[in-house]
CSV table of C-alpha atoms and ligand atoms in Angstrom, one decimal:
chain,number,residue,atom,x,y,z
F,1,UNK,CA,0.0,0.0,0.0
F,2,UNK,CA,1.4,3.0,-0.9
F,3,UNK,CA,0.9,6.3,1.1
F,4,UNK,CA,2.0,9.6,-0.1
F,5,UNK,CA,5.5,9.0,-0.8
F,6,UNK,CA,6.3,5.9,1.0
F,7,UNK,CA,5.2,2.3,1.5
F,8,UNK,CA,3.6,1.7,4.7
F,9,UNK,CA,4.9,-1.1,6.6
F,10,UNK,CA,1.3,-4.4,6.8
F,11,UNK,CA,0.9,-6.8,9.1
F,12,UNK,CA,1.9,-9.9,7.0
F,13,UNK,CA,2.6,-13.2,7.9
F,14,UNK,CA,6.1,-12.2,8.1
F,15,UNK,CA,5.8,-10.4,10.9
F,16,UNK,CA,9.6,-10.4,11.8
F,17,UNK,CA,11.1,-11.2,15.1
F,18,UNK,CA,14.3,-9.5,15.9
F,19,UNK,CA,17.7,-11.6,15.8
F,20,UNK,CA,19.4,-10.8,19.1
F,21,UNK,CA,21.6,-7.7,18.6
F,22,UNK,CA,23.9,-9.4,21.6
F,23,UNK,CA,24.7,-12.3,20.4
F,24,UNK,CA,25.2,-10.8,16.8
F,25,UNK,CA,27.7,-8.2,18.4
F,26,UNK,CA,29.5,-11.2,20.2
F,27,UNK,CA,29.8,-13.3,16.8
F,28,UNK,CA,31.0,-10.6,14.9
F,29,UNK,CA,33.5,-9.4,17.8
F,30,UNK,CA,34.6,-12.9,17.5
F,31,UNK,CA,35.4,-13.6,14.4
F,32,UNK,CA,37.4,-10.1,14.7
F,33,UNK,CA,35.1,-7.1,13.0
F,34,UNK,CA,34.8,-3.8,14.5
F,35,UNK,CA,31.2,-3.4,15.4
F,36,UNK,CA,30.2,-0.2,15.2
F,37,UNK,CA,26.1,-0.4,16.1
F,38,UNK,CA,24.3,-3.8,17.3
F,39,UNK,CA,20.5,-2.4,17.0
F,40,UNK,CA,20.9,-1.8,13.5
F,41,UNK,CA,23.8,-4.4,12.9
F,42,UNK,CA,27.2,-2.5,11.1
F,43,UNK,CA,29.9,-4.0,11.5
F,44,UNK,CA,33.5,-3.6,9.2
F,45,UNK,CA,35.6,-5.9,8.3
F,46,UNK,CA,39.6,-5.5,8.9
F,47,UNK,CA,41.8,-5.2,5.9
F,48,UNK,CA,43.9,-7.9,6.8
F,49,UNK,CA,41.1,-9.9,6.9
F,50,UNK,CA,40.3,-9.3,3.4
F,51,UNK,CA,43.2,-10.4,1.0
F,52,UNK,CA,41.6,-13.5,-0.5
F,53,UNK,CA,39.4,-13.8,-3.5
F,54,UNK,CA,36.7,-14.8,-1.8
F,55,UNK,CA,35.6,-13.4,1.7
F,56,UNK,CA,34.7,-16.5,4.5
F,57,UNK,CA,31.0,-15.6,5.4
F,58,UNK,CA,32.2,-14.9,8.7
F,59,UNK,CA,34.0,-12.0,8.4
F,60,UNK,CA,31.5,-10.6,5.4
F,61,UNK,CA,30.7,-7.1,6.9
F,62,UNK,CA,27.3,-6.1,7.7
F,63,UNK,CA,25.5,-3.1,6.9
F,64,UNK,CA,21.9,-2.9,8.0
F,65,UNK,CA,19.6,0.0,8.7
F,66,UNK,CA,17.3,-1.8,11.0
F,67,UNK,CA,16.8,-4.8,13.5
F,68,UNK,CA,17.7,-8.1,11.2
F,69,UNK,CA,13.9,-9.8,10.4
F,70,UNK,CA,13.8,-13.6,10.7
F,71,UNK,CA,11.7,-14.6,8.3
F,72,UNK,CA,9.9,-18.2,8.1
F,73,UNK,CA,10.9,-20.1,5.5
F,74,UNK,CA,7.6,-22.4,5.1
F,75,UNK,CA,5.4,-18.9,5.1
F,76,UNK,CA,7.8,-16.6,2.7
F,77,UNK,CA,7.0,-16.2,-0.7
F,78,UNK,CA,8.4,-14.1,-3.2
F,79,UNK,CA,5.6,-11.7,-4.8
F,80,UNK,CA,6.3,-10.2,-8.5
F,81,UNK,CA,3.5,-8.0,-9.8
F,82,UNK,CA,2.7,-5.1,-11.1
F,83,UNK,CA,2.9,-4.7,-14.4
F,84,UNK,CA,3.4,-7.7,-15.5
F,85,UNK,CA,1.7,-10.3,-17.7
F,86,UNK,CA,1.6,-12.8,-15.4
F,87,UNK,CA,2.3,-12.1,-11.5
F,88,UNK,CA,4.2,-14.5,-9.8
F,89,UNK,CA,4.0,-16.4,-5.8
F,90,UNK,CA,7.4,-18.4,-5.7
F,91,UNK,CA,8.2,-20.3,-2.4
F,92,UNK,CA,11.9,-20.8,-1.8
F,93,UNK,CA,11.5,-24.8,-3.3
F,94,UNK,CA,10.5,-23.2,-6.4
F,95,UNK,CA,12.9,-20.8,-6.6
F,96,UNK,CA,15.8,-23.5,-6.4
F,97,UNK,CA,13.7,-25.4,-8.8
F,98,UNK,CA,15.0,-22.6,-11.6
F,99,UNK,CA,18.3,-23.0,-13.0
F,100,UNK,CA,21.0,-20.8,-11.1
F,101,UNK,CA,24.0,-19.0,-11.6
F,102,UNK,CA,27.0,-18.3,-8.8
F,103,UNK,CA,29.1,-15.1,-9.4
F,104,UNK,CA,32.0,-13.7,-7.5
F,105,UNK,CA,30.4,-10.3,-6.6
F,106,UNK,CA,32.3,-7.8,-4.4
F,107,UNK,CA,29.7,-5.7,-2.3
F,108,UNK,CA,30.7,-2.6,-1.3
F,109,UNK,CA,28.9,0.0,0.9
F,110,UNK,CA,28.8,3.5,-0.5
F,111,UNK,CA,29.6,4.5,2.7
F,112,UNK,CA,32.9,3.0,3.0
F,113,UNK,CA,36.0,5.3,3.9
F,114,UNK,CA,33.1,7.9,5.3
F,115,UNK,CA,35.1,8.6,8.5
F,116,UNK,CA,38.2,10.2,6.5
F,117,UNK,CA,36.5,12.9,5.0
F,118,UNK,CA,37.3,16.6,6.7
F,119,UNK,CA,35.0,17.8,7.1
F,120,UNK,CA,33.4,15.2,8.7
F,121,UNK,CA,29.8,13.9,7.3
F,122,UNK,CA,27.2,11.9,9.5
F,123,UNK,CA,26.1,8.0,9.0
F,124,UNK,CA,28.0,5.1,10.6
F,125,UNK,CA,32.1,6.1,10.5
F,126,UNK,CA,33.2,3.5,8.4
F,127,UNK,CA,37.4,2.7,8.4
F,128,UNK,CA,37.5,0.7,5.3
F,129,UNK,CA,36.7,-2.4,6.1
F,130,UNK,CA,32.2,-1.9,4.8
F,131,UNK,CA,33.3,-4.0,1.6
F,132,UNK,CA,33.8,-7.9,1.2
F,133,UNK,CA,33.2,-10.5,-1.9
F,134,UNK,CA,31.2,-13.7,-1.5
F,135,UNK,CA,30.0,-16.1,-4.5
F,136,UNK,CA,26.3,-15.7,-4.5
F,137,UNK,CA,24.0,-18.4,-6.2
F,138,UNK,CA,20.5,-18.1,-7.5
F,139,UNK,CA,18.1,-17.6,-10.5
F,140,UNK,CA,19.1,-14.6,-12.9
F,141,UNK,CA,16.3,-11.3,-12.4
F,142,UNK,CA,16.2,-11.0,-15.7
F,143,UNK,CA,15.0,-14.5,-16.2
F,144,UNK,CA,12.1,-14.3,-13.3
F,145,UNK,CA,11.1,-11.0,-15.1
F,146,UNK,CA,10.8,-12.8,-18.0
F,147,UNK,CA,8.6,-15.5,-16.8
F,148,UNK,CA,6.7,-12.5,-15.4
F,149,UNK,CA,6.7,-10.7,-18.5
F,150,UNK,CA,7.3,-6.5,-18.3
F,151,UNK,CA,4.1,-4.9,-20.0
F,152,UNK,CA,4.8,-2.2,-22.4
F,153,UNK,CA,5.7,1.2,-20.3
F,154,UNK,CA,7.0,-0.2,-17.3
F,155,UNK,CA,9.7,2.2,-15.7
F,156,UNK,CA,11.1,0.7,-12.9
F,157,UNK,CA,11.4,-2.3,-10.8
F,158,UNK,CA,11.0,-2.4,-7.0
F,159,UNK,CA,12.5,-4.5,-4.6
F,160,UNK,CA,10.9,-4.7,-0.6
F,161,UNK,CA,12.8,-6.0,2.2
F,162,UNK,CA,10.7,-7.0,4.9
F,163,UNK,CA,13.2,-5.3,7.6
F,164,UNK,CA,11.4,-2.1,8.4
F,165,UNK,CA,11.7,0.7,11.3
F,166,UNK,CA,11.5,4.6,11.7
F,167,UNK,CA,13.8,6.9,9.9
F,168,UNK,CA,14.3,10.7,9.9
F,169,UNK,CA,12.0,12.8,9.3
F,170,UNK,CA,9.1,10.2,8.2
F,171,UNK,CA,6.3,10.3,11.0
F,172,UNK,CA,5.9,6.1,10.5
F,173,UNK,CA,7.8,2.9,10.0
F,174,UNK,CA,8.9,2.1,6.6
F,175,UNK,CA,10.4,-0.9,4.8
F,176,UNK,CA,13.6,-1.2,3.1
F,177,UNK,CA,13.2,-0.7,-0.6
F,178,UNK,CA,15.1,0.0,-3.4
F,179,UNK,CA,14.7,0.5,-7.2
F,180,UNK,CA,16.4,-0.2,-10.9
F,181,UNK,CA,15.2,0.6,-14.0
F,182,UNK,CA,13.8,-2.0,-16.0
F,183,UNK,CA,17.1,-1.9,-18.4
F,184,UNK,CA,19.5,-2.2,-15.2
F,185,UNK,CA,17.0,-4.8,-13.2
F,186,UNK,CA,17.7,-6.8,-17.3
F,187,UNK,CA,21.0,-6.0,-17.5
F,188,UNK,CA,23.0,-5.6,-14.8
F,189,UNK,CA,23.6,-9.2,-14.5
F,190,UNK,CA,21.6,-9.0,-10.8
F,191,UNK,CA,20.8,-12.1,-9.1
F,192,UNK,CA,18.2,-13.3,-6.5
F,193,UNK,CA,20.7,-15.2,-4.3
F,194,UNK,CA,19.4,-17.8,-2.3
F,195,UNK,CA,23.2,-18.9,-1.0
F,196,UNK,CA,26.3,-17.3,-0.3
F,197,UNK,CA,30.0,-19.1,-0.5
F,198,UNK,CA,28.0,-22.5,-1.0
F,199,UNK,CA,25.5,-22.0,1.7
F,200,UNK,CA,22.4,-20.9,2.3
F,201,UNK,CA,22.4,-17.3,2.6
F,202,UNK,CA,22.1,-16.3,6.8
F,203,UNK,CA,20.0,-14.4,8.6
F,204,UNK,CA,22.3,-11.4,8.6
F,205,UNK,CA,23.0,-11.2,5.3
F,206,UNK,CA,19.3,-11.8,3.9
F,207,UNK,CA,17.7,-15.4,4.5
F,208,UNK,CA,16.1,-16.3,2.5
F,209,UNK,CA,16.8,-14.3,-0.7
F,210,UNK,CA,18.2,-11.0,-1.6
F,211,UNK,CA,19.3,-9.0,-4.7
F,212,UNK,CA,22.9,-8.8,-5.5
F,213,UNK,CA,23.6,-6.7,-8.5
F,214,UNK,CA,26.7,-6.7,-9.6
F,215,UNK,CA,29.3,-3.6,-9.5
F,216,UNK,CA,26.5,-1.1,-7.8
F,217,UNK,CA,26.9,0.1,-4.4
F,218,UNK,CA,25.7,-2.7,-1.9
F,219,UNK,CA,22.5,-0.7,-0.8
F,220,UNK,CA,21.4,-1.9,-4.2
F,221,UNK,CA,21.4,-5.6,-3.0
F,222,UNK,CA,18.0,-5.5,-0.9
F,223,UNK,CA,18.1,-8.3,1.8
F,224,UNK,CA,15.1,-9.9,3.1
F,225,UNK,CA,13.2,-9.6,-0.1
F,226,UNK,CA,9.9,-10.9,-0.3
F,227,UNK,CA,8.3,-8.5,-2.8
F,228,UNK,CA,9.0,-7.5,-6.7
F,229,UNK,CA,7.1,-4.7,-8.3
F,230,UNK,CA,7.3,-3.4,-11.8
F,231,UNK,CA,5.6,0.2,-12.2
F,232,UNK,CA,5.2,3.2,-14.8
F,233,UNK,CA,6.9,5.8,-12.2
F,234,UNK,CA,10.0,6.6,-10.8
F,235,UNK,CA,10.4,5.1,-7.5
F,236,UNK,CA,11.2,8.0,-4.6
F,237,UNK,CA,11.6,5.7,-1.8
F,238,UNK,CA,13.7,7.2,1.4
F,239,UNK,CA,16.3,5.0,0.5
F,240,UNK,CA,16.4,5.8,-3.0
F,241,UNK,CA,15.2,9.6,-3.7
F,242,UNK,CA,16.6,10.9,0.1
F,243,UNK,CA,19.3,8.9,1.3
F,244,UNK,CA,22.4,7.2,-1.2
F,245,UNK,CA,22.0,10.4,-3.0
F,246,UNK,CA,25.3,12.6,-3.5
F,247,UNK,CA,24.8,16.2,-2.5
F,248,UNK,CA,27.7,17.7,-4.5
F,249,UNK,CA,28.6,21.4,-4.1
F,250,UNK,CA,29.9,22.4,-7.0
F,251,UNK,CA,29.8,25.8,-8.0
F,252,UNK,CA,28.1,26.8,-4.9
F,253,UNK,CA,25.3,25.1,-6.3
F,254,UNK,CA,24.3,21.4,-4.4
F,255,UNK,CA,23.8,18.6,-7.4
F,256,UNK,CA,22.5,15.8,-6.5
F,257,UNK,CA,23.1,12.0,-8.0
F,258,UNK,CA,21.9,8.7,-6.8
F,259,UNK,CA,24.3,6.4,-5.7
F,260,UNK,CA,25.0,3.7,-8.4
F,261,UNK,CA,28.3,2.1,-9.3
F,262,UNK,CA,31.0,1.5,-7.4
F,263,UNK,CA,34.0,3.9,-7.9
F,264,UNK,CA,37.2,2.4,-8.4
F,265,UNK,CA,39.6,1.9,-5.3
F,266,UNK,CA,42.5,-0.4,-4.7
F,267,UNK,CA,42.6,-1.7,-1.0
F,268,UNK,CA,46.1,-3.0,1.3
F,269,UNK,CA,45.8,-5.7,2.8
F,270,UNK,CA,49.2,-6.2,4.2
F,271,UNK,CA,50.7,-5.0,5.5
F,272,UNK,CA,48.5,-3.1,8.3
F,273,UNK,CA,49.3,-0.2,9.9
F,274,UNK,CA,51.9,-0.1,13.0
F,275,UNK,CA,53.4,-3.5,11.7
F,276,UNK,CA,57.2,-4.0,12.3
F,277,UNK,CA,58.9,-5.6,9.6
F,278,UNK,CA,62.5,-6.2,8.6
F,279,UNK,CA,63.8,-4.1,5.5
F,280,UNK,CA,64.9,-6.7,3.0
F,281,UNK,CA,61.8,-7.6,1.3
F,282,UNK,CA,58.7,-5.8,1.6
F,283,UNK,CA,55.7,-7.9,0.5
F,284,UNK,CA,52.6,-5.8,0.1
F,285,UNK,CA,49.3,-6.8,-1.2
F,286,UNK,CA,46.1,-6.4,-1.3
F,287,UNK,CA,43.0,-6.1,-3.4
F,288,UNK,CA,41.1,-3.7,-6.1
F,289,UNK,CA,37.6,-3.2,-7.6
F,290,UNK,CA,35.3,-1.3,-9.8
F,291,UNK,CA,31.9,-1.0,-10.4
F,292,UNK,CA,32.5,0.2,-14.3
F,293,UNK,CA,35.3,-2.2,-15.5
F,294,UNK,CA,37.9,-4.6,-14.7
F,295,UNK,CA,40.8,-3.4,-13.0
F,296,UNK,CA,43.8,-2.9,-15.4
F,297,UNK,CA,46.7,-1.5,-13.1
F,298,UNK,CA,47.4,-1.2,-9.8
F,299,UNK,CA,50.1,1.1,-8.8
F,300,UNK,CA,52.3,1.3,-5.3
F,301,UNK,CA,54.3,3.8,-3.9
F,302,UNK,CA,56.3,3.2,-1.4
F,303,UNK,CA,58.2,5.6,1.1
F,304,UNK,CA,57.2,8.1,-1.2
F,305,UNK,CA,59.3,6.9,-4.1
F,306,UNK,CA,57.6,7.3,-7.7
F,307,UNK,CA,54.4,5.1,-8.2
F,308,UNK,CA,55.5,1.2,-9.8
F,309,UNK,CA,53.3,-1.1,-10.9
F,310,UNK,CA,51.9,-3.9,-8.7
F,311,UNK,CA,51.4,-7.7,-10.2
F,312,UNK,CA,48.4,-8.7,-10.9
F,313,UNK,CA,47.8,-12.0,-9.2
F,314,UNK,CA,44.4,-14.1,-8.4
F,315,UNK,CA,41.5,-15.7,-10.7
F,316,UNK,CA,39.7,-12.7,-11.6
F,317,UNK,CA,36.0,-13.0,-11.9
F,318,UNK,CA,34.1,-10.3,-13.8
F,319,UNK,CA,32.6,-8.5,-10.7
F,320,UNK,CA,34.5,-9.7,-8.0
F,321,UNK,CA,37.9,-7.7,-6.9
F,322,UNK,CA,41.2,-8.2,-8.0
F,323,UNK,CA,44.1,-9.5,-6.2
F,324,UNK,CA,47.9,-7.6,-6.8
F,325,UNK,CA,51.4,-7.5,-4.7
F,326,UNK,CA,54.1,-5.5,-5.0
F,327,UNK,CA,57.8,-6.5,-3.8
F,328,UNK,CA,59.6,-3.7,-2.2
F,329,UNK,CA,63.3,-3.7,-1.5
F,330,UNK,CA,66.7,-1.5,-0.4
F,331,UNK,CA,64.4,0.4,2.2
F,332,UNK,CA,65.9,2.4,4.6
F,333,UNK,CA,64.9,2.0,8.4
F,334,UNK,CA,62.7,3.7,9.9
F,335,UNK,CA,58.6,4.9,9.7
F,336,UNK,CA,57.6,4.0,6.2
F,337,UNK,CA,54.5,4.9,4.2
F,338,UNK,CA,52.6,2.8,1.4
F,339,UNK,CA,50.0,3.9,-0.5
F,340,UNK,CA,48.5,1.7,-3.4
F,341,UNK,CA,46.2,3.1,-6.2
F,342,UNK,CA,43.9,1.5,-9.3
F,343,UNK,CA,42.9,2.4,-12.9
F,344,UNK,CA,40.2,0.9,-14.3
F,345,UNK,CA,39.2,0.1,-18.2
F,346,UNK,CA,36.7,2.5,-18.4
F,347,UNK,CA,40.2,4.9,-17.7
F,348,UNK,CA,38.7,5.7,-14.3
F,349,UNK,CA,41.7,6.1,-11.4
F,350,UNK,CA,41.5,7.2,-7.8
F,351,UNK,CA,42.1,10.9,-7.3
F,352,UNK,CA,44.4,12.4,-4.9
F,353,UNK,CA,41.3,13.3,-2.9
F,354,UNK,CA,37.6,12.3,-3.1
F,355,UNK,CA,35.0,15.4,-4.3
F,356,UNK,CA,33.2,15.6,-0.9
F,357,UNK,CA,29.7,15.0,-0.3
F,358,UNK,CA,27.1,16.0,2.5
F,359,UNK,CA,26.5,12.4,3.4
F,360,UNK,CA,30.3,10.8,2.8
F,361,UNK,CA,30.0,8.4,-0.2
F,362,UNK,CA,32.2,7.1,-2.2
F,363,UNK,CA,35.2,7.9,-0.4
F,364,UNK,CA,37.9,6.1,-2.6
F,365,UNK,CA,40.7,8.0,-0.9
F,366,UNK,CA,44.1,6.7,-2.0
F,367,UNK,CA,44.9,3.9,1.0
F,368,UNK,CA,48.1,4.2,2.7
F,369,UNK,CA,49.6,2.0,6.0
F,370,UNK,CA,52.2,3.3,8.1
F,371,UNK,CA,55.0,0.3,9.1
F,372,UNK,CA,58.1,0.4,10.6
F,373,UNK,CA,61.2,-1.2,9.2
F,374,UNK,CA,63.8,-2.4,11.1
N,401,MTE,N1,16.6,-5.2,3.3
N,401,MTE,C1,17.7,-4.6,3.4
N,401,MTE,N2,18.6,-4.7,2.4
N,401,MTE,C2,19.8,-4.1,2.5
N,401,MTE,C3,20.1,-3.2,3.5
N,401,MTE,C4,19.2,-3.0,4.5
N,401,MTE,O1,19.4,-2.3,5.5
N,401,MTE,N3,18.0,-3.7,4.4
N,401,MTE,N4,21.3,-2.5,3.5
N,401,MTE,C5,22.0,-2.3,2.2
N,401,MTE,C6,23.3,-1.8,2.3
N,401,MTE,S1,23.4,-0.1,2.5
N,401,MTE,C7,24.4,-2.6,2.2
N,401,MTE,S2,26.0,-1.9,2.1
N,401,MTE,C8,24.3,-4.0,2.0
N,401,MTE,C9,25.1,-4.8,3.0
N,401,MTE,O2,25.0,-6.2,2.9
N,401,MTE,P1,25.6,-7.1,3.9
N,401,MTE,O3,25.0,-6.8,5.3
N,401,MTE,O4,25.2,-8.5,3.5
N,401,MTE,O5,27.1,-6.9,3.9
N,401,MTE,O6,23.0,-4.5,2.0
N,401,MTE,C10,22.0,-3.6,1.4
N,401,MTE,N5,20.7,-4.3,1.5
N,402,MO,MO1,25.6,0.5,2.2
């Protein structure tokens, strides 16, 4: 039901108990992520913890802007309607029934790197640690739509979470919902992914089925989804039309710009900052991504000597991040920065600085560690 601008939240059968903010904080301290809220689980992933192709589940970050909903797997269905030809009801049987795809996907939170913009925006003060990369499996969109079939004059596609709660300046609960075009929802390559690294998907990361599309900023990949809708309008959801929106201010003027790919941005993975290591060989490495093309150079600098190329190393999958290392040798003693930085085909690089925005995305600052060689 749609009111005014935004969905109201009904009383479905999905009526969501709460996962216990507690013990999620506890798991995640665990398994080493800095947790930076519980009620609304966000939690970042170390660096070091994130040089491998694929990301373990357990140290996946988690980005969430309300309590996670448990869903019931025998009552959740997934709804498509709209319009469509034919509106679909798929259980989660059914949708394993359809053949399935797994991609290497990298998510990455647009508001990774927030905290180390000056001056300082508001949100959750992400390091750098709100991106990780899982293998996701499920049906393709595009091929769910099609069973659907888009009528002639559909604009956009809608995806609902059923996680829902009070934001600013809206005087009632609202649900978590984001929307693509019809092209991108066709052609991004998105996915409704029933299972992450081999497993079914968990609670905190969307059970049973969320959206991953592919090289967008992760607030694209809805969680929790139980509801498709195809519609003539734009969409001007909170999470679409006011938040993930840059506020530029260029020219005195403030431009605004949804959120959409992810801008390119090479990552160290080791070393970390305040490490000790001995000066012979220096192995840094780490990872890079994209949302607009595959990574073609990465490019080290190390105790601010000239920028060198880094080696390319890994399996690289088409939206998942690339691996590199660098050798460094004949360092002198002493404090020692690194800084790594990526190009990407489409001839994007990272620039000295980020433009700033009111609410702190896209932050690709260029990453440097401090070490100490002895
Ligand atoms: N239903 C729902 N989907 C959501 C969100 C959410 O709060 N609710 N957060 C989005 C954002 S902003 C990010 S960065 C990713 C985080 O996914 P993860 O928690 O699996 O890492 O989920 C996206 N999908
Ligand atoms: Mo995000």
């Amino acid at each position: 039901m749609t009111i005014g601008k935004l969905t109201q939240v009904s009383s479905s059968s999905l009526t969501a108990a709460a996962a216990d903010p507690e013990s999620e904080r506890l798991i995640a301290a665990q398994a080493g992520l800095a947790v930076h809220q519980t009620e609304a689980l966000n939690c970042e992933t170390p660096p070091a913890a994130l040089g491998t192709d694929v990301t373990p589940t357990a140290h996946f970050y988690r980005r969430n802007h309300f309590p996670l909903p448990v869903l019931d797997e025998a009552a959740w269905r997934l709804d498509l309607g709209g319009m469509v030809q034919q509106p679909l009801s798929l259980s989660l049987d059914e949708l394993t029934q359809l053949s399935a795809e797994t991609a290497v996907v990298t998510l990455e939170c647009a508001g990774n790197g927030r905290a180390l913009f000056r001056p300082s925006t508001t949100g959750v003060q992400w390091g750098l640690g709100a991106v990780s990369t899982a293998a996701w499996t499920g049906p393709r969109l595009a091929d769910v739509l099609a069973r659907a079939g888009i009528k002639g004059g559909a604009r956009e596609v809608i995806f609902g979470g059923a996680d829902h709660g009070m934001v600013d300046d809206v005087p009632h609960p609202i649900r978590f919902e984001r929307s693509l075009t019809v092209q991108d929802a066709v052609e991004s390559g998105a996915l409704l992914a029933y299972a992450m690294n081999g497993q079914p998907l968990p609670v905190r990361h969307g059970y049973p089925l969320r959206l991953i599309v592919p090289g967008w900023y992760a607030v694209a990949s809805v969680k929790w989804l139980t509801e498709i809708r195809v519609v003539a309008e734009r969409f001007d959801g909170f999470f679409q039309d006011q938040d993930y929106v840059y506020e530029w201010n260029r020219t005195g003027d403030s431009l605004r710009e949804p959120v959409r790919l992810q801008q390119v941005r090479a990552m160290i993975t080791r070393p970390s900052t305040g490490q000790e290591l001995s000066r012979g060989v220096v192995i840094v490495c780490g990872v890079a991504w994209s949302g607009a093309a595959p990574i073609t150079r990465v490019e080290v600098s190390v105790a601010d000597g000239q920028w060198r190329k880094a080696r390319l190393v890994g399996t690289p999958a088409a939206h998942g991040w690339q691996q590199w290392e660098f050798l460094a040798s004949g360092l002198r003693p002493g404090e020692v920065r690194i800084r790594a930085r990526a190009s990407d085909l489409a001839g994007r690089s990272q620039p000295d600085l980020p433009e700033w925005n009111r609410r702190g995305y896209a932050a690709n600052f260029i990453h440097e560690v401090g070490v100490r060689l002895r």
